mmCIF file of C-alpha atoms (C1' of nucleotides) in Angstrom:
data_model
loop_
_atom_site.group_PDB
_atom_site.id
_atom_site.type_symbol
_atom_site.label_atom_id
_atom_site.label_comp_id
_atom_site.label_asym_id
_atom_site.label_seq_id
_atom_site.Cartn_x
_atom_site.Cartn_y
_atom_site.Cartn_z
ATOM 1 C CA UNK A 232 91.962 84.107 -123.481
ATOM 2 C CA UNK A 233 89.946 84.713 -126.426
ATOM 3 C CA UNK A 234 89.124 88.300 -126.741
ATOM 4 C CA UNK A 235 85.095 89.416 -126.553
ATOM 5 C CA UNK A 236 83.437 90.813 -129.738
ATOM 6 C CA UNK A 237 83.781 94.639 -130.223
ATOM 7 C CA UNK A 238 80.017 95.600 -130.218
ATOM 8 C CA UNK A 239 80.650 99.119 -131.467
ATOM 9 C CA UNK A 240 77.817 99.137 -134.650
ATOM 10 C CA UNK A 241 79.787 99.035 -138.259
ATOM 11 C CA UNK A 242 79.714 102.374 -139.638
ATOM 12 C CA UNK A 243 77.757 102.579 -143.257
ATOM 13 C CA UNK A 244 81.527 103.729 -144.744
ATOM 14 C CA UNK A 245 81.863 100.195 -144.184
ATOM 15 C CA UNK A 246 79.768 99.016 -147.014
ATOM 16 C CA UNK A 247 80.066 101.684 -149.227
ATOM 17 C CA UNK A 248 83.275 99.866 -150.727
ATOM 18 C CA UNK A 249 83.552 97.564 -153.816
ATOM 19 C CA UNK A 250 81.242 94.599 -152.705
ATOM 20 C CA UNK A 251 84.056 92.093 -152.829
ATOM 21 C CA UNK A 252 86.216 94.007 -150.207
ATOM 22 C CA UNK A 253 83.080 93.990 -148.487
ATOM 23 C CA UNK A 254 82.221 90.351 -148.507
ATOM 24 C CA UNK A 255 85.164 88.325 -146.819
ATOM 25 C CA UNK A 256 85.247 91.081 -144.469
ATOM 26 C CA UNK A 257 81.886 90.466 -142.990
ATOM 27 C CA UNK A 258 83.193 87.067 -141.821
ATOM 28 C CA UNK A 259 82.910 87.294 -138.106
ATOM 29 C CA UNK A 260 81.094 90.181 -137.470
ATOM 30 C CA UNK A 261 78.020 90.268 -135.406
ATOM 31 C CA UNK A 262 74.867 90.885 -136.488
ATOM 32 C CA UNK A 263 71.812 91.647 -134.171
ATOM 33 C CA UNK A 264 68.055 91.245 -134.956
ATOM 34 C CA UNK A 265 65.434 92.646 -132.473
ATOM 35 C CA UNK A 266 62.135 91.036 -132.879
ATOM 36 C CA UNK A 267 59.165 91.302 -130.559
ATOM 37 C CA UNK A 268 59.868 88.298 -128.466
ATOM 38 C CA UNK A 269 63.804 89.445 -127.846
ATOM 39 C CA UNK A 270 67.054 89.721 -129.408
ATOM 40 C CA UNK A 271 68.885 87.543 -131.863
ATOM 41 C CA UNK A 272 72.439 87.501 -132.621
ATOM 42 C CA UNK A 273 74.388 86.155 -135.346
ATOM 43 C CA UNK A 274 78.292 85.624 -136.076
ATOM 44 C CA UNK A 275 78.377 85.588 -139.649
ATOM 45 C CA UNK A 276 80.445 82.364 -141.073
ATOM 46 C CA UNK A 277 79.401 82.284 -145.010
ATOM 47 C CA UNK A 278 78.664 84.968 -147.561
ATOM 48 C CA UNK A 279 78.249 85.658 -151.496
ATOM 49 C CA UNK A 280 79.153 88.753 -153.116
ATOM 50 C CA UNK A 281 76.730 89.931 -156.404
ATOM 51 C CA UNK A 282 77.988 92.474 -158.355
ATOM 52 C CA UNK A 283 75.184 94.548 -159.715
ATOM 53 C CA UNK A 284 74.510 95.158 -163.076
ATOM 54 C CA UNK A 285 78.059 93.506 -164.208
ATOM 55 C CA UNK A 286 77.130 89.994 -162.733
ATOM 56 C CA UNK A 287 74.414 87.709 -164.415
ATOM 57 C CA UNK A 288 73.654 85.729 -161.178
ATOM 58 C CA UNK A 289 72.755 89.345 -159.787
ATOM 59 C CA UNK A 290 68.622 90.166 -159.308
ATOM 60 C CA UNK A 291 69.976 93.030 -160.577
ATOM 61 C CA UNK A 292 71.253 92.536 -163.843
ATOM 62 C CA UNK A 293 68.993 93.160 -165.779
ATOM 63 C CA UNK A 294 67.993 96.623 -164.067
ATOM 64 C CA UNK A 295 65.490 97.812 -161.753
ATOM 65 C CA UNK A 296 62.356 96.858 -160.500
ATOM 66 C CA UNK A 297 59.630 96.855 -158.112
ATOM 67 C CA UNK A 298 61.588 93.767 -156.135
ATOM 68 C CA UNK A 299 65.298 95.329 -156.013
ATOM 69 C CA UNK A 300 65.049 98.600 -155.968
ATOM 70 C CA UNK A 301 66.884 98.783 -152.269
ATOM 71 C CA UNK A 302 69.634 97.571 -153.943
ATOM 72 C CA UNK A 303 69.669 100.533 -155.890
ATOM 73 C CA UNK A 304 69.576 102.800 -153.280
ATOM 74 C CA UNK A 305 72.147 103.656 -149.854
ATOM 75 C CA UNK A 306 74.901 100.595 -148.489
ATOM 76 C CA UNK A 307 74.214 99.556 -145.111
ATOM 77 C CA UNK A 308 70.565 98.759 -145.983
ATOM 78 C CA UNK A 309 69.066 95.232 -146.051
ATOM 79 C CA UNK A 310 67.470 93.398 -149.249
ATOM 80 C CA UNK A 311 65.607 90.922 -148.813
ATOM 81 C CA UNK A 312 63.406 88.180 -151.315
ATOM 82 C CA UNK A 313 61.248 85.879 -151.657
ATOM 83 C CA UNK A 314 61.994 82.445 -153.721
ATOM 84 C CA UNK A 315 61.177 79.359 -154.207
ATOM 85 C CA UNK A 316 57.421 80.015 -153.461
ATOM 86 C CA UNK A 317 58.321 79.744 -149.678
ATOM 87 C CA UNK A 318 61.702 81.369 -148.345
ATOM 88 C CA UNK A 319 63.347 84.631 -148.059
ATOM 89 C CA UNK A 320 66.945 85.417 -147.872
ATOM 90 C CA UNK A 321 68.573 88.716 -146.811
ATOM 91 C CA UNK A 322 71.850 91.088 -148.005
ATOM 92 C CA UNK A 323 73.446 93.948 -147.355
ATOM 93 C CA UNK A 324 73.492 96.274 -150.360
ATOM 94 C CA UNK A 325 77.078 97.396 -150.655
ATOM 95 C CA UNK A 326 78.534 100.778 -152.699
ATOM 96 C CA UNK A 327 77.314 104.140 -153.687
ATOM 97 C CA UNK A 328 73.102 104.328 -154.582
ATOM 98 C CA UNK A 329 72.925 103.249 -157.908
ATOM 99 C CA UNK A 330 76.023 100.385 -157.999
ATOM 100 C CA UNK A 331 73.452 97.722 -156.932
ATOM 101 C CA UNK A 332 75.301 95.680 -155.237
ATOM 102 C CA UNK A 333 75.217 93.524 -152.491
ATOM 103 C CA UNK A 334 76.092 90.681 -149.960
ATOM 104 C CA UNK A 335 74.177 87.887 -149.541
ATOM 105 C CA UNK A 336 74.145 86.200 -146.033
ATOM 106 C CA UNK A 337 74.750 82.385 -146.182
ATOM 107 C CA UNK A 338 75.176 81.104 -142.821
ATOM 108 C CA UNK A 339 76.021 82.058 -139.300
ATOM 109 C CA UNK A 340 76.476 80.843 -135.141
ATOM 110 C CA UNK A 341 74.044 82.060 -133.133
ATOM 111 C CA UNK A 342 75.279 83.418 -130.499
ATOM 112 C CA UNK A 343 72.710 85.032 -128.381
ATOM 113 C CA UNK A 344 68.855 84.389 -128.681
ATOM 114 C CA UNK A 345 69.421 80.445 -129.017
ATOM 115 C CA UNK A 346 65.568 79.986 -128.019
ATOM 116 C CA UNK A 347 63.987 82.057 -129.931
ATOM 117 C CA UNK A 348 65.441 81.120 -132.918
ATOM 118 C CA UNK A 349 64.691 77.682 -132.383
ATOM 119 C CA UNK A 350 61.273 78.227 -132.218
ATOM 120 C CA UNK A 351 61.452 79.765 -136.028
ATOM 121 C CA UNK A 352 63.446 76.278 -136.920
ATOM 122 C CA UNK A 353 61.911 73.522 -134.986
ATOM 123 C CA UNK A 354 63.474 70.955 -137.928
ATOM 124 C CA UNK A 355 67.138 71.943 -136.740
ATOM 125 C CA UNK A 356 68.219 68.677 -135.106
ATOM 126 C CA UNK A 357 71.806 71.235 -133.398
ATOM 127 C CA UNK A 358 72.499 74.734 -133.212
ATOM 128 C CA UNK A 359 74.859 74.765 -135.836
ATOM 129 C CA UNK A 360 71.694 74.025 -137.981
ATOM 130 C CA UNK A 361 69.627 76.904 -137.051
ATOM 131 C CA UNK A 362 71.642 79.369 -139.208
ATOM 132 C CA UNK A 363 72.926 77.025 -142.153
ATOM 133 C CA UNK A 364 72.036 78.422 -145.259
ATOM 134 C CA UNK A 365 70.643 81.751 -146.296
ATOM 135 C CA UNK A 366 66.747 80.800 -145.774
ATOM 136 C CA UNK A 367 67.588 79.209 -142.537
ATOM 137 C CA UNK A 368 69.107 82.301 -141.543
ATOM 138 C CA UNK A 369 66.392 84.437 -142.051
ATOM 139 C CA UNK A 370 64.259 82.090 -141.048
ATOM 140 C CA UNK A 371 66.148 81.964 -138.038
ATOM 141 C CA UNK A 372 65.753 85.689 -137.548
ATOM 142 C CA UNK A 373 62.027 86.226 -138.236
ATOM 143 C CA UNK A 374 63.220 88.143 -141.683
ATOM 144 C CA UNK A 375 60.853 88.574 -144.270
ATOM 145 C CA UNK A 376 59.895 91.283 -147.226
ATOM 146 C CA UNK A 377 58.256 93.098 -144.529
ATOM 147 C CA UNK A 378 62.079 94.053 -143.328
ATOM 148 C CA UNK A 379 63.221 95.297 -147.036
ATOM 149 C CA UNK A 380 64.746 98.273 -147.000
ATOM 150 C CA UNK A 381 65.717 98.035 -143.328
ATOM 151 C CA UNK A 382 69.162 99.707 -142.182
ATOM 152 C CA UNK A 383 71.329 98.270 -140.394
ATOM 153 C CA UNK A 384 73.697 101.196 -139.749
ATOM 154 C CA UNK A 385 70.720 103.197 -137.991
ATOM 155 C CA UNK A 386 69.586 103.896 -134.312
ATOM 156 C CA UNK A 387 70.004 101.525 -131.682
ATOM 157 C CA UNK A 388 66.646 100.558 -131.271
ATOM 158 C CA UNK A 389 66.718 99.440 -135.101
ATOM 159 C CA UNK A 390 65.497 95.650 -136.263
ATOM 160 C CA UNK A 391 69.001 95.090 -136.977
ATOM 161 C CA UNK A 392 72.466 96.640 -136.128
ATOM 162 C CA UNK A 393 75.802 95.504 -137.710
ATOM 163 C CA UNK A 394 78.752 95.205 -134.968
ATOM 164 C CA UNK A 395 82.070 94.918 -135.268
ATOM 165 C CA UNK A 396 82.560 91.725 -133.467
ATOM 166 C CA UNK A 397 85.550 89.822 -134.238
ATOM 167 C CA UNK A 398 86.780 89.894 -137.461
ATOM 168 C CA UNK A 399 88.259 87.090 -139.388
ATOM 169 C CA UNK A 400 92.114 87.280 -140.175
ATOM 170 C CA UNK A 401 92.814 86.676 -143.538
ATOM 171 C CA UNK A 402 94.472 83.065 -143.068
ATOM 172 C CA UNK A 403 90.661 81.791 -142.425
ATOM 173 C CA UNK A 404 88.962 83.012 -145.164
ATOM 174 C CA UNK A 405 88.058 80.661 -147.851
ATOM 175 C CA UNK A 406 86.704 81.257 -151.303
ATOM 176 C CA UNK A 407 84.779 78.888 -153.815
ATOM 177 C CA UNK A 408 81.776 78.985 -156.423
ATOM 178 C CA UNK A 409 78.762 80.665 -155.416
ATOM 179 C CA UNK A 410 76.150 78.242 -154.968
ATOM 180 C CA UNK A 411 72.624 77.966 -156.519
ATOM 181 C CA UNK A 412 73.737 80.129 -159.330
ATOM 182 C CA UNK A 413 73.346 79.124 -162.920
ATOM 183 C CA UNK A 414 74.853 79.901 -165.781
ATOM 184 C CA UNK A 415 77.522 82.850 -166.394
ATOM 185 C CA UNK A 416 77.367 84.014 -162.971
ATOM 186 C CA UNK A 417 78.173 80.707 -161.848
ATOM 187 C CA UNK A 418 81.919 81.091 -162.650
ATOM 188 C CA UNK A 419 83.059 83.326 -159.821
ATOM 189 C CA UNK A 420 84.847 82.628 -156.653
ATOM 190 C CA UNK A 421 82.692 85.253 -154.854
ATOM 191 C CA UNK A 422 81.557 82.663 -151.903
ATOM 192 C CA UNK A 423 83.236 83.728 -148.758
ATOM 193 C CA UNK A 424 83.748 81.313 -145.487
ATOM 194 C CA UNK A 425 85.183 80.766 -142.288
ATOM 195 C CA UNK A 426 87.870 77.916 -142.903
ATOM 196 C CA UNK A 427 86.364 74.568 -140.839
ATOM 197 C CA UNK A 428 83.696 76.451 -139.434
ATOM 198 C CA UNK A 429 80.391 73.597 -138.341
ATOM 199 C CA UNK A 430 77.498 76.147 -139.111
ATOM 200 C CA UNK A 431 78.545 76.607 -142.859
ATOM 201 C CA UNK A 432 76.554 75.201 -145.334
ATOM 202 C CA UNK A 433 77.474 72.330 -148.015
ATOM 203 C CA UNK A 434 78.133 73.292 -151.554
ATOM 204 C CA UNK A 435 76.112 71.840 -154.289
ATOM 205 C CA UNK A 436 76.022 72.822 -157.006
ATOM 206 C CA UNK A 437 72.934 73.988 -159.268
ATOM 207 C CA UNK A 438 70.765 71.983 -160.742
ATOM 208 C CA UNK A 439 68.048 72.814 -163.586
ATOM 209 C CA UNK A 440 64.556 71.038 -162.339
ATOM 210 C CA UNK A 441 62.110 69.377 -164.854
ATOM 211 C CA UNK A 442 58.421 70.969 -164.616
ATOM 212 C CA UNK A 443 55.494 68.559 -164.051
ATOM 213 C CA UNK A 444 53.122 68.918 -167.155
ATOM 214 C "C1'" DC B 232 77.344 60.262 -146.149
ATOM 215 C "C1'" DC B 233 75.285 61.323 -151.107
ATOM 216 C "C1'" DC B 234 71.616 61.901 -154.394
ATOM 217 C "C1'" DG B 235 67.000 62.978 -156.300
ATOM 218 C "C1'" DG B 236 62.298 64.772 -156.208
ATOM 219 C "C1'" DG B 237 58.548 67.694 -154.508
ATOM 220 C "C1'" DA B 238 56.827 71.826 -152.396
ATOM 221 C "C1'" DT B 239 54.822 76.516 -153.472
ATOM 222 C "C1'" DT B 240 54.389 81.642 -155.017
ATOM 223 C "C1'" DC B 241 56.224 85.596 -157.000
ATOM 224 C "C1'" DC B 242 58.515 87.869 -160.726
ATOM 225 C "C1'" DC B 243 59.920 88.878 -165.217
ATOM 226 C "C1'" DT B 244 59.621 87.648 -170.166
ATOM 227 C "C1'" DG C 250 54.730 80.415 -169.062
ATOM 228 C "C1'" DG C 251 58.685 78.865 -166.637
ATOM 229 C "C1'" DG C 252 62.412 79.547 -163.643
ATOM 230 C "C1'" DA C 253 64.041 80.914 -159.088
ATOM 231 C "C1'" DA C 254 70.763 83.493 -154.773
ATOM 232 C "C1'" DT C 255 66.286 76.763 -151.258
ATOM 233 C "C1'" DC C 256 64.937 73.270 -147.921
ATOM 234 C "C1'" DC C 257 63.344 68.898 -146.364
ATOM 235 C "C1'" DC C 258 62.617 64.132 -146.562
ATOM 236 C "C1'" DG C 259 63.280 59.514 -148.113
ATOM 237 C "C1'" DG C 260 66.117 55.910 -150.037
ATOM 238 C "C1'" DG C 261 70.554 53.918 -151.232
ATOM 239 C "C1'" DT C 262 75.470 53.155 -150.221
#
DNA sequence: CCCGGGATTCCCT
DNA sequence: GGGAATCCCGGGT
């Protein structure tokens, strides 16, 4: 008997703790995302952990702005961005208002909402595709700037609720480079996974592209 | 499977 | 101006 996910909601005590207590225990919790169409859920499987204004990979080292200010402000809250000139990617911003930190959300299982979220990702050949990697996951969710700011510890009724779900034990947990990340804030184990787990995504590591003249 | 190149827009310098 | 917390597709092995 496997036991079923606790779906009491995450309280926001939860992320107002150092980011990387925060980060491998995420693994396996369950988060929800009403859209229009119906609910989505997602068992988290892969995380990264950015450490405010100490950590050079962070968007927000180099202080605040028009784009990260939710970081700056209450845990339990979602950031999210725009890159690449086509994707967005969502955290949760982690410690007390002004620490800045936050948890990037890497890849997940769908576990409820299967076909909407196929609809958002009709290139996913399996399921295990339709939340690999942090634009496929919000992709997968419907998530874009228009959800910044978002909390995820609010009222039930809320785009997105955090739940308990079933935690990771420690054993599982894996740590590695972040990916994507360049330079100084490349060093740091602060990638987060669920040991052997099919929906989390392949490491590679950065690469610098050329520009076309 | 692995690797490399192109896409496309916003943000900060 | 130039890079970005990425993805997809095509080609080779």
């Amino acid at each position: 008997m496997i036991a079923a996910p606790d779906r009491t909601p995450l309280s926001r005590d939860f992320f107002d703790r150092p980011v990387l207590e925060v980060a491998p225990d995420l693994l396996g919790r369950t988060l929800v995302r009403r859209t229009p169409d119906g609910p989505i859920e997602l068992r988290l499987t892969e995380v990264e952990a950015y450490d405010g204004a100490n950590d050079p990979g962070s968007h927000a080292f180099r202080g605040q702005t028009a784009r990260n200010t939710v970081m700056f402000g209450p845990p339990g809250h979602v950031y999210v961005y725009f890159t690449y000139g086509m994707w967005h990617c969502m955290n949760f911003v982690c410690g007390p208002p002004g620490q800045a930190s936050g948890v990037l959300l890497r890849a997940g299982e769908i576990t409820e909402g299967a076909e909407l979220a196929r609809k958002r990702r009709l290139s996913a050949r399996y399921d295990k595709e339709l939340a690999k990697g942090p634009a496929r996951l919000a992709t997968a969710l419907g998530v874009d700037r228009a959800l910044d700011g978002a909390d995820a510890c609010g009222p039930p009724d809320s785009p997105f609720t955090i739940l308990r779900g079933t935690p990771v034990p420690a054993d599982q947990v894996r740590k590695g480079p972040r990916t994507g990340v360049s330079g100084d804030g490349a060093v740091h184990p602060w990638r987060f996974w669920v040991a052997d787990d099919p929906t989390v995504s392949p490491y590679r590591a950065h690469t610098p592209r050329r520009r076309s003249t």
